[in-house]
mmCIF file of C-alpha atoms in Angstrom:
data_model
loop_
_atom_site.group_PDB
_atom_site.id
_atom_site.type_symbol
_atom_site.label_atom_id
_atom_site.label_comp_id
_atom_site.label_asym_id
_atom_site.label_seq_id
_atom_site.Cartn_x
_atom_site.Cartn_y
_atom_site.Cartn_z
ATOM 1 C CA UNK A 555 0.156 0.093 -0.470
ATOM 2 C CA UNK A 556 1.388 3.207 -0.006
ATOM 3 C CA UNK A 557 1.376 6.028 1.931
ATOM 4 C CA UNK A 558 -0.279 8.708 2.054
ATOM 5 C CA UNK A 559 1.589 12.311 0.660
ATOM 6 C CA UNK A 560 2.029 14.530 3.034
ATOM 7 C CA UNK A 561 2.242 17.908 1.712
ATOM 8 C CA UNK A 562 4.801 19.807 2.749
ATOM 9 C CA UNK A 563 5.476 23.925 4.677
ATOM 10 C CA UNK A 564 5.432 26.348 2.744
ATOM 11 C CA UNK A 565 9.596 26.874 2.524
ATOM 12 C CA UNK A 566 10.496 30.800 3.197
ATOM 13 C CA UNK A 567 12.974 32.453 0.957
ATOM 14 C CA UNK A 568 16.722 32.107 2.841
ATOM 15 C CA UNK A 569 15.847 29.737 6.407
ATOM 16 C CA UNK A 570 17.282 26.034 6.645
ATOM 17 C CA UNK A 571 14.673 23.959 7.082
ATOM 18 C CA UNK A 572 16.145 20.351 7.407
ATOM 19 C CA UNK A 573 16.291 17.867 5.761
ATOM 20 C CA UNK A 574 11.906 16.275 5.287
ATOM 21 C CA UNK A 575 13.378 13.014 3.942
ATOM 22 C CA UNK A 576 15.349 12.491 7.290
ATOM 23 C CA UNK A 577 13.213 11.180 10.112
ATOM 24 C CA UNK A 578 13.660 13.279 13.642
ATOM 25 C CA UNK A 579 15.461 9.988 15.336
ATOM 26 C CA UNK A 580 18.009 10.440 13.076
ATOM 27 C CA UNK A 581 18.949 14.268 13.467
ATOM 28 C CA UNK A 582 22.103 15.148 14.759
ATOM 29 C CA UNK A 583 22.521 17.573 17.767
ATOM 30 C CA UNK A 584 24.965 20.476 16.545
ATOM 31 C CA UNK A 585 28.103 20.146 18.095
ATOM 32 C CA UNK A 586 28.414 23.455 21.127
ATOM 33 C CA UNK A 587 30.713 26.367 20.167
ATOM 34 C CA UNK A 588 33.690 26.165 23.154
ATOM 35 C CA UNK A 589 33.762 29.996 24.575
ATOM 36 C CA UNK A 590 36.162 32.211 23.784
ATOM 37 C CA UNK A 591 37.700 35.185 25.152
ATOM 38 C CA UNK A 592 36.574 36.966 21.949
ATOM 39 C CA UNK A 593 33.229 35.473 21.950
ATOM 40 C CA UNK A 594 32.899 36.649 25.565
ATOM 41 C CA UNK A 595 33.480 40.262 24.854
ATOM 42 C CA UNK A 596 31.338 39.749 21.716
ATOM 43 C CA UNK A 597 28.241 38.718 24.252
ATOM 44 C CA UNK A 598 29.336 40.689 26.123
ATOM 45 C CA UNK A 599 28.953 43.991 24.154
ATOM 46 C CA UNK A 600 26.030 42.264 22.771
ATOM 47 C CA UNK A 601 23.856 41.109 26.143
ATOM 48 C CA UNK A 602 25.013 44.110 28.269
ATOM 49 C CA UNK A 603 25.903 47.338 25.954
ATOM 50 C CA UNK A 604 29.614 47.556 27.133
ATOM 51 C CA UNK A 605 32.067 48.202 24.360
ATOM 52 C CA UNK A 606 35.822 46.961 23.603
ATOM 53 C CA UNK A 607 37.237 50.370 25.608
ATOM 54 C CA UNK A 608 35.547 49.535 29.064
ATOM 55 C CA UNK A 609 36.027 45.662 29.119
ATOM 56 C CA UNK A 610 39.389 46.933 28.346
ATOM 57 C CA UNK A 611 39.432 49.232 31.141
ATOM 58 C CA UNK A 612 38.298 46.821 34.021
ATOM 59 C CA UNK A 613 40.616 44.635 32.713
ATOM 60 C CA UNK A 614 43.484 47.142 33.545
ATOM 61 C CA UNK A 615 41.661 47.759 37.722
ATOM 62 C CA UNK A 616 41.791 43.863 37.823
ATOM 63 C CA UNK A 617 45.792 43.615 36.946
ATOM 64 C CA UNK A 618 46.338 46.923 38.998
ATOM 65 C CA UNK A 619 44.210 45.319 41.947
ATOM 66 C CA UNK A 620 46.457 42.158 41.353
ATOM 67 C CA UNK A 621 50.157 44.096 41.695
ATOM 68 C CA UNK A 622 49.353 45.791 44.688
ATOM 69 C CA UNK A 623 48.289 42.971 47.017
ATOM 70 C CA UNK A 624 52.038 41.465 45.229
ATOM 71 C CA UNK A 625 53.508 45.038 46.478
ATOM 72 C CA UNK A 626 51.711 44.917 49.650
ATOM 73 C CA UNK A 627 52.757 40.914 49.834
ATOM 74 C CA UNK A 628 56.292 41.313 49.023
ATOM 75 C CA UNK A 629 56.747 44.298 51.501
ATOM 76 C CA UNK A 630 55.204 42.206 54.608
ATOM 77 C CA UNK A 631 57.978 39.620 53.349
ATOM 78 C CA UNK A 632 60.536 42.009 53.728
ATOM 79 C CA UNK A 633 60.031 43.510 57.222
ATOM 80 C CA UNK A 634 59.819 40.303 58.977
ATOM 81 C CA UNK A 635 62.785 40.100 61.014
ATOM 82 C CA UNK A 636 64.647 36.725 59.497
ATOM 83 C CA UNK A 637 64.954 34.006 61.293
ATOM 84 C CA UNK A 638 68.081 33.930 63.813
ATOM 85 C CA UNK A 639 70.983 31.875 62.722
ATOM 86 C CA UNK A 640 72.503 29.377 64.535
ATOM 87 C CA UNK A 641 75.727 30.981 65.122
ATOM 88 C CA UNK A 642 74.002 33.086 67.571
ATOM 89 C CA UNK A 643 72.785 30.136 68.996
ATOM 90 C CA UNK A 644 76.838 28.387 68.924
ATOM 91 C CA UNK A 645 78.838 31.722 70.428
ATOM 92 C CA UNK A 646 75.925 31.765 73.214
ATOM 93 C CA UNK A 647 76.764 28.618 74.525
ATOM 94 C CA UNK A 648 80.941 28.981 73.859
ATOM 95 C CA UNK A 649 80.629 32.334 76.225
ATOM 96 C CA UNK A 650 78.632 29.794 79.028
ATOM 97 C CA UNK A 651 81.641 27.364 79.094
ATOM 98 C CA UNK A 652 84.079 29.966 79.598
ATOM 99 C CA UNK A 653 82.389 31.877 82.392
ATOM 100 C CA UNK A 654 81.668 28.087 84.069
ATOM 101 C CA UNK A 655 85.565 27.045 83.308
ATOM 102 C CA UNK A 656 87.060 30.519 84.779
ATOM 103 C CA UNK A 657 85.100 29.802 87.414
ATOM 104 C CA UNK A 658 86.293 26.516 87.675
ATOM 105 C CA UNK A 659 89.853 27.540 87.922
ATOM 106 C CA UNK A 660 89.096 30.674 90.602
ATOM 107 C CA UNK A 661 88.084 27.852 92.404
ATOM 108 C CA UNK A 662 91.056 26.052 92.069
ATOM 109 C CA UNK A 663 93.813 28.136 92.370
ATOM 110 C CA UNK A 664 92.620 31.310 93.638
ATOM 111 C CA UNK A 665 90.720 30.593 96.284
ATOM 112 C CA UNK A 666 92.816 28.920 98.187
ATOM 113 C CA UNK A 667 95.840 31.268 98.488
ATOM 114 C CA UNK A 668 92.848 33.564 100.037
ATOM 115 C CA UNK A 669 91.734 31.232 102.393
ATOM 116 C CA UNK A 670 95.606 31.919 103.688
ATOM 117 C CA UNK A 671 96.244 35.021 103.786
ATOM 118 C CA UNK A 672 96.008 36.137 107.923
ATOM 119 C CA UNK A 673 94.199 39.081 108.758
ATOM 120 C CA UNK A 674 95.019 41.593 111.621
ATOM 121 C CA UNK A 675 93.533 40.993 114.990
ATOM 122 C CA UNK A 676 91.359 43.908 114.919
ATOM 123 C CA UNK A 677 89.823 44.862 118.535
ATOM 124 C CA UNK A 678 86.463 46.225 117.974
ATOM 125 C CA UNK A 679 84.512 49.030 120.686
ATOM 126 C CA UNK A 680 82.041 47.661 123.045
ATOM 127 C CA UNK A 681 79.363 49.656 122.841
ATOM 128 C CA UNK A 682 76.384 50.627 125.584
ATOM 129 C CA UNK A 683 73.104 48.785 125.618
ATOM 130 C CA UNK A 684 70.381 49.732 124.429
ATOM 131 C CA UNK A 685 68.329 50.744 127.376
ATOM 132 C CA UNK A 686 71.037 50.871 130.032
ATOM 133 C CA UNK A 687 72.161 54.680 130.526
ATOM 134 C CA UNK A 688 75.932 55.354 129.852
ATOM 135 C CA UNK A 689 78.579 57.215 132.274
ATOM 136 C CA UNK A 690 80.332 58.569 129.635
ATOM 137 C CA UNK A 691 83.785 56.399 130.117
ATOM 138 C CA UNK A 692 85.283 55.038 127.209
ATOM 139 C CA UNK A 693 86.153 51.373 126.575
ATOM 140 C CA UNK A 694 89.876 51.530 124.674
ATOM 141 C CA UNK A 695 90.746 50.005 122.271
ATOM 142 C CA UNK A 696 94.030 47.900 121.110
ATOM 143 C CA UNK A 697 95.620 47.447 117.651
ATOM 144 C CA UNK A 698 98.396 45.004 117.295
ATOM 145 C CA UNK A 699 100.912 47.399 115.238
ATOM 146 C CA UNK A 700 101.385 46.042 111.265
ATOM 147 C CA UNK A 701 105.501 45.254 110.913
ATOM 148 C CA UNK A 702 106.870 45.594 107.467
ATOM 149 C CA UNK A 703 110.269 44.787 105.910
ATOM 150 C CA UNK A 704 112.950 46.887 106.482
ATOM 151 C CA UNK A 705 114.503 48.956 103.101
ATOM 152 C CA UNK A 706 117.085 46.530 101.599
ATOM 153 C CA UNK A 707 119.111 46.609 98.275
ATOM 154 C CA UNK A 708 116.803 43.467 97.325
ATOM 155 C CA UNK A 709 113.863 42.168 97.732
ATOM 156 C CA UNK A 710 113.873 39.352 100.868
ATOM 157 C CA UNK A 711 110.950 36.879 102.797
ATOM 158 C CA UNK A 712 112.175 37.596 105.908
ATOM 159 C CA UNK A 713 114.115 39.323 108.340
ATOM 160 C CA UNK A 714 115.887 39.616 111.026
ATOM 161 C CA UNK A 715 116.340 42.752 112.927
ATOM 162 C CA UNK A 716 119.452 44.193 115.281
ATOM 163 C CA UNK A 717 120.107 46.955 117.195
ATOM 164 C CA UNK A 718 123.680 48.180 118.125
ATOM 165 C CA UNK A 719 122.523 49.989 120.842
ATOM 166 C CA UNK A 720 124.598 48.926 124.505
ATOM 167 C CA UNK A 721 125.949 45.969 122.310
ATOM 168 C CA UNK A 722 129.193 44.853 121.712
ATOM 169 C CA UNK A 723 130.155 42.658 118.411
ATOM 170 C CA UNK A 724 130.603 39.601 120.143
ATOM 171 C CA UNK A 725 126.822 39.703 120.736
ATOM 172 C CA UNK A 726 125.772 40.902 117.669
ATOM 173 C CA UNK A 727 127.774 38.370 116.046
ATOM 174 C CA UNK A 728 126.418 35.536 117.900
ATOM 175 C CA UNK A 729 122.841 36.949 116.637
ATOM 176 C CA UNK A 730 123.967 36.915 113.112
ATOM 177 C CA UNK A 731 125.637 33.023 113.607
ATOM 178 C CA UNK A 732 122.179 31.960 115.700
ATOM 179 C CA UNK A 733 120.387 33.390 112.401
ATOM 180 C CA UNK A 734 122.754 31.359 109.716
ATOM 181 C CA UNK A 735 122.106 27.786 112.772
ATOM 182 C CA UNK A 736 118.713 28.158 112.107
ATOM 183 C CA UNK A 737 119.125 27.466 107.604
ATOM 184 C CA UNK A 738 116.487 28.741 105.214
ATOM 185 C CA UNK A 739 114.638 27.661 102.362
ATOM 186 C CA UNK A 740 115.503 27.207 99.408
ATOM 187 C CA UNK A 741 115.856 30.450 96.979
ATOM 188 C CA UNK A 742 114.935 32.236 100.159
ATOM 189 C CA UNK A 743 116.406 35.522 100.756
ATOM 190 C CA UNK A 744 116.797 36.497 104.614
ATOM 191 C CA UNK A 745 117.590 39.855 104.925
ATOM 192 C CA UNK A 746 119.773 40.893 108.881
ATOM 193 C CA UNK A 747 119.055 44.281 109.730
ATOM 194 C CA UNK A 748 121.102 46.738 111.399
ATOM 195 C CA UNK A 749 119.733 49.533 113.672
ATOM 196 C CA UNK A 750 120.511 52.204 116.382
ATOM 197 C CA UNK A 751 118.941 53.837 118.808
ATOM 198 C CA UNK A 752 120.137 57.956 118.665
ATOM 199 C CA UNK A 753 116.528 59.121 119.634
ATOM 200 C CA UNK A 754 112.874 58.411 119.503
ATOM 201 C CA UNK A 755 113.555 55.864 117.097
ATOM 202 C CA UNK A 756 115.728 53.997 115.787
ATOM 203 C CA UNK A 757 117.598 54.314 112.282
ATOM 204 C CA UNK A 758 119.104 51.723 109.828
ATOM 205 C CA UNK A 759 123.164 52.078 109.898
ATOM 206 C CA UNK A 760 125.550 52.584 106.968
ATOM 207 C CA UNK A 761 127.761 50.388 105.899
ATOM 208 C CA UNK A 762 131.257 52.485 107.654
ATOM 209 C CA UNK A 763 129.551 53.241 110.779
ATOM 210 C CA UNK A 764 128.848 49.316 110.749
ATOM 211 C CA UNK A 765 132.771 48.143 109.569
ATOM 212 C CA UNK A 766 133.953 50.408 112.097
ATOM 213 C CA UNK A 767 130.923 48.952 114.771
ATOM 214 C CA UNK A 768 132.410 45.458 114.467
ATOM 215 C CA UNK A 769 136.366 46.631 113.383
ATOM 216 C CA UNK A 770 136.381 45.049 110.504
ATOM 217 C CA UNK A 771 139.581 46.657 108.647
ATOM 218 C CA UNK A 772 138.954 47.843 104.796
ATOM 219 C CA UNK A 773 141.493 49.652 103.243
ATOM 220 C CA UNK A 774 141.297 53.658 103.084
ATOM 221 C CA UNK A 775 140.186 52.842 99.037
ATOM 222 C CA UNK A 776 137.483 51.480 99.841
ATOM 223 C CA UNK A 777 135.576 52.629 102.549
ATOM 224 C CA UNK A 778 135.812 56.530 101.128
ATOM 225 C CA UNK A 779 134.271 55.191 97.862
ATOM 226 C CA UNK A 780 130.976 53.520 100.393
ATOM 227 C CA UNK A 781 128.003 54.801 99.714
ATOM 228 C CA UNK A 782 125.509 54.640 102.877
ATOM 229 C CA UNK A 783 123.469 52.131 102.019
ATOM 230 C CA UNK A 784 124.524 48.270 102.321
ATOM 231 C CA UNK A 785 122.726 44.639 103.198
ATOM 232 C CA UNK A 786 124.443 41.558 105.017
ATOM 233 C CA UNK A 787 121.989 38.326 104.864
ATOM 234 C CA UNK A 788 121.500 34.644 103.817
ATOM 235 C CA UNK A 789 120.227 32.907 100.313
ATOM 236 C CA UNK A 790 118.885 29.780 101.562
ATOM 237 C CA UNK A 791 120.372 26.503 99.165
ATOM 238 C CA UNK A 792 119.727 22.805 99.121
ATOM 239 C CA UNK A 793 118.928 20.729 102.077
ATOM 240 C CA UNK A 794 118.842 23.899 104.236
ATOM 241 C CA UNK A 795 121.886 25.302 104.248
ATOM 242 C CA UNK A 796 122.021 29.305 104.356
ATOM 243 C CA UNK A 797 124.952 30.942 103.115
ATOM 244 C CA UNK A 798 125.979 34.731 103.828
ATOM 245 C CA UNK A 799 126.878 37.405 100.832
ATOM 246 C CA UNK A 800 127.510 41.420 101.849
ATOM 247 C CA UNK A 801 125.783 43.590 99.362
ATOM 248 C CA UNK A 802 127.865 47.145 99.124
ATOM 249 C CA UNK A 803 126.911 50.039 97.680
ATOM 250 C CA UNK A 804 130.620 52.231 95.468
ATOM 251 C CA UNK A 805 130.521 55.712 93.983
ATOM 252 C CA UNK A 806 132.524 54.447 91.418
ATOM 253 C CA UNK A 807 133.776 50.523 89.606
ATOM 254 C CA UNK A 808 137.420 51.691 89.329
ATOM 255 C CA UNK A 809 138.446 53.105 92.756
ATOM 256 C CA UNK A 810 135.722 50.060 94.060
ATOM 257 C CA UNK A 811 137.619 47.264 92.179
ATOM 258 C CA UNK A 812 141.155 48.785 93.551
ATOM 259 C CA UNK A 813 139.694 48.686 96.795
ATOM 260 C CA UNK A 814 138.895 45.260 96.796
ATOM 261 C CA UNK A 815 141.744 44.161 95.871
ATOM 262 C CA UNK A 816 143.611 45.334 98.237
ATOM 263 C CA UNK A 817 140.795 44.214 100.667
ATOM 264 C CA UNK A 818 141.286 40.350 99.164
ATOM 265 C CA UNK A 819 144.219 39.251 101.956
ATOM 266 C CA UNK A 820 141.626 40.562 104.715
ATOM 267 C CA UNK A 821 138.295 39.551 103.619
ATOM 268 C CA UNK A 822 138.227 35.498 104.581
ATOM 269 C CA UNK A 823 139.048 37.243 108.584
ATOM 270 C CA UNK A 824 136.129 39.115 107.837
ATOM 271 C CA UNK A 825 134.200 36.874 106.926
ATOM 272 C CA UNK A 826 135.208 34.595 109.720
ATOM 273 C CA UNK A 827 133.825 37.930 112.425
ATOM 274 C CA UNK A 828 130.677 37.833 110.546
ATOM 275 C CA UNK A 829 129.176 34.353 110.097
ATOM 276 C CA UNK A 830 131.894 31.865 111.964
ATOM 277 C CA UNK A 831 133.139 30.429 108.243
ATOM 278 C CA UNK A 832 136.701 29.942 109.303
ATOM 279 C CA UNK A 833 138.254 30.232 105.939
ATOM 280 C CA UNK A 834 140.588 32.610 107.171
ATOM 281 C CA UNK A 835 141.950 29.813 110.107
ATOM 282 C CA UNK A 836 142.106 27.043 107.160
ATOM 283 C CA UNK A 837 144.000 29.305 104.997
ATOM 284 C CA UNK A 838 146.784 29.875 107.333
ATOM 285 C CA UNK A 839 147.458 33.486 105.741
ATOM 286 C CA UNK A 840 147.882 31.818 102.099
ATOM 287 C CA UNK A 841 144.859 33.777 100.591
ATOM 288 C CA UNK A 842 145.288 33.636 96.920
ATOM 289 C CA UNK A 843 142.157 34.791 95.152
ATOM 290 C CA UNK A 844 141.534 33.740 91.541
ATOM 291 C CA UNK A 845 139.632 34.799 88.351
ATOM 292 C CA UNK A 846 136.146 33.104 87.384
ATOM 293 C CA UNK A 847 133.441 34.398 84.883
ATOM 294 C CA UNK A 848 130.274 34.512 86.970
ATOM 295 C CA UNK A 849 127.087 35.163 84.189
ATOM 296 C CA UNK A 850 129.364 36.790 81.737
ATOM 297 C CA UNK A 851 130.915 38.884 84.266
ATOM 298 C CA UNK A 852 134.760 39.537 85.931
ATOM 299 C CA UNK A 853 134.495 37.137 89.969
ATOM 300 C CA UNK A 854 137.991 36.885 92.002
ATOM 301 C CA UNK A 855 137.072 33.551 94.368
ATOM 302 C CA UNK A 856 139.316 31.744 96.733
ATOM 303 C CA UNK A 857 138.794 28.561 98.047
ATOM 304 C CA UNK A 858 139.950 27.550 101.504
ATOM 305 C CA UNK A 859 141.102 23.029 102.276
ATOM 306 C CA UNK A 860 137.580 22.421 103.242
ATOM 307 C CA UNK A 861 135.733 23.639 100.063
ATOM 308 C CA UNK A 862 133.985 26.934 101.837
ATOM 309 C CA UNK A 863 134.396 29.697 99.369
ATOM 310 C CA UNK A 864 134.264 33.410 98.909
ATOM 311 C CA UNK A 865 133.331 35.050 96.286
ATOM 312 C CA UNK A 866 132.656 38.843 95.318
ATOM 313 C CA UNK A 867 131.424 40.450 91.510
ATOM 314 C CA UNK A 868 130.028 43.666 90.652
ATOM 315 C CA UNK A 869 126.404 43.532 89.645
ATOM 316 C CA UNK A 870 126.938 46.785 88.099
ATOM 317 C CA UNK A 871 128.942 49.735 88.286
ATOM 318 C CA UNK A 872 127.910 50.438 91.735
ATOM 319 C CA UNK A 873 127.234 47.256 93.406
ATOM 320 C CA UNK A 874 129.546 45.122 94.301
ATOM 321 C CA UNK A 875 128.423 42.007 95.846
ATOM 322 C CA UNK A 876 129.757 39.184 98.154
ATOM 323 C CA UNK A 877 129.358 35.790 98.733
ATOM 324 C CA UNK A 878 130.138 32.546 99.940
ATOM 325 C CA UNK A 879 129.773 30.549 97.507
ATOM 326 C CA UNK A 880 129.430 30.883 94.164
ATOM 327 C CA UNK A 881 125.951 29.496 93.487
ATOM 328 C CA UNK A 882 124.575 32.138 95.860
ATOM 329 C CA UNK A 883 126.878 35.090 93.192
ATOM 330 C CA UNK A 884 125.305 33.829 90.482
ATOM 331 C CA UNK A 885 121.914 33.977 92.051
ATOM 332 C CA UNK A 886 122.321 36.981 93.581
ATOM 333 C CA UNK A 887 124.006 39.041 90.527
ATOM 334 C CA UNK A 888 120.690 39.727 88.882
ATOM 335 C CA UNK A 889 118.778 41.148 91.454
ATOM 336 C CA UNK A 890 121.393 43.831 93.533
ATOM 337 C CA UNK A 891 122.365 44.392 89.251
ATOM 338 C CA UNK A 892 118.234 45.913 89.347
ATOM 339 C CA UNK A 893 119.011 48.602 91.700
#
């Protein structure tokens, strides 16, 4: 049977009406168009009546806002303080360790020295109790005087003061011998300080005054060149031995050395008188000094059969050192040469 003929709609000119001969089920929807900036701008111009200029201005505002926000974030980031570096912590740890080390060393080495310091005894005055009337009487306070070491030509660690007033030379010699017999620790210097009471307080005597008191004979060329300061003492050697020495100040090297050469024949006797060495007795007038070198200085020495010696040298142009051993002479010369 033939299908009835359906009359076609009247077609409008210029308008696509589809293909009448294709069923509706076979018709395919046209693909969707992809949106682009150009199409969006066209729609905006068409739908919102906006111009291209206004759109460009809006885009520029967005870019300016984005740039302002980026600049603000950058400024805030720069203003933030940088994170602390680990070097600062290391320095703090090192400083703390140094302080702890210093405290430990002070506790080990310094504190024991302070504990050995003896403070002088000071009497504290007594005050009346509160509420009791005072009688007007004051309590006398006594403080023991602190006696400092007497001045000496070289630094001394101890001393013995001998006042020759109303004493014989034998008494003074005995006291010197007693001090020598007590000995001294190695390297210690003990000063025998001679004084005389001629006024309110005792004063130190001169070298010439001591020579006259002790009846020590010396050539005039030497005694005239002697200056007032002098020193007699002991220097500690090994085994608690004490070696006597004498330091004289002279006005000049030439006269002092000439006087010593002339005094060599009587020097052992002077040592025997002062220190009881018995060197003169052993030598039996066979006194002969010999040249030696002590600390690169010209020196002279005489030796007794027992091994006891007397040696002397000039520490400087005006300082003469006489000692009971070469070892003591070499120990005293550098110190005496500083004066």
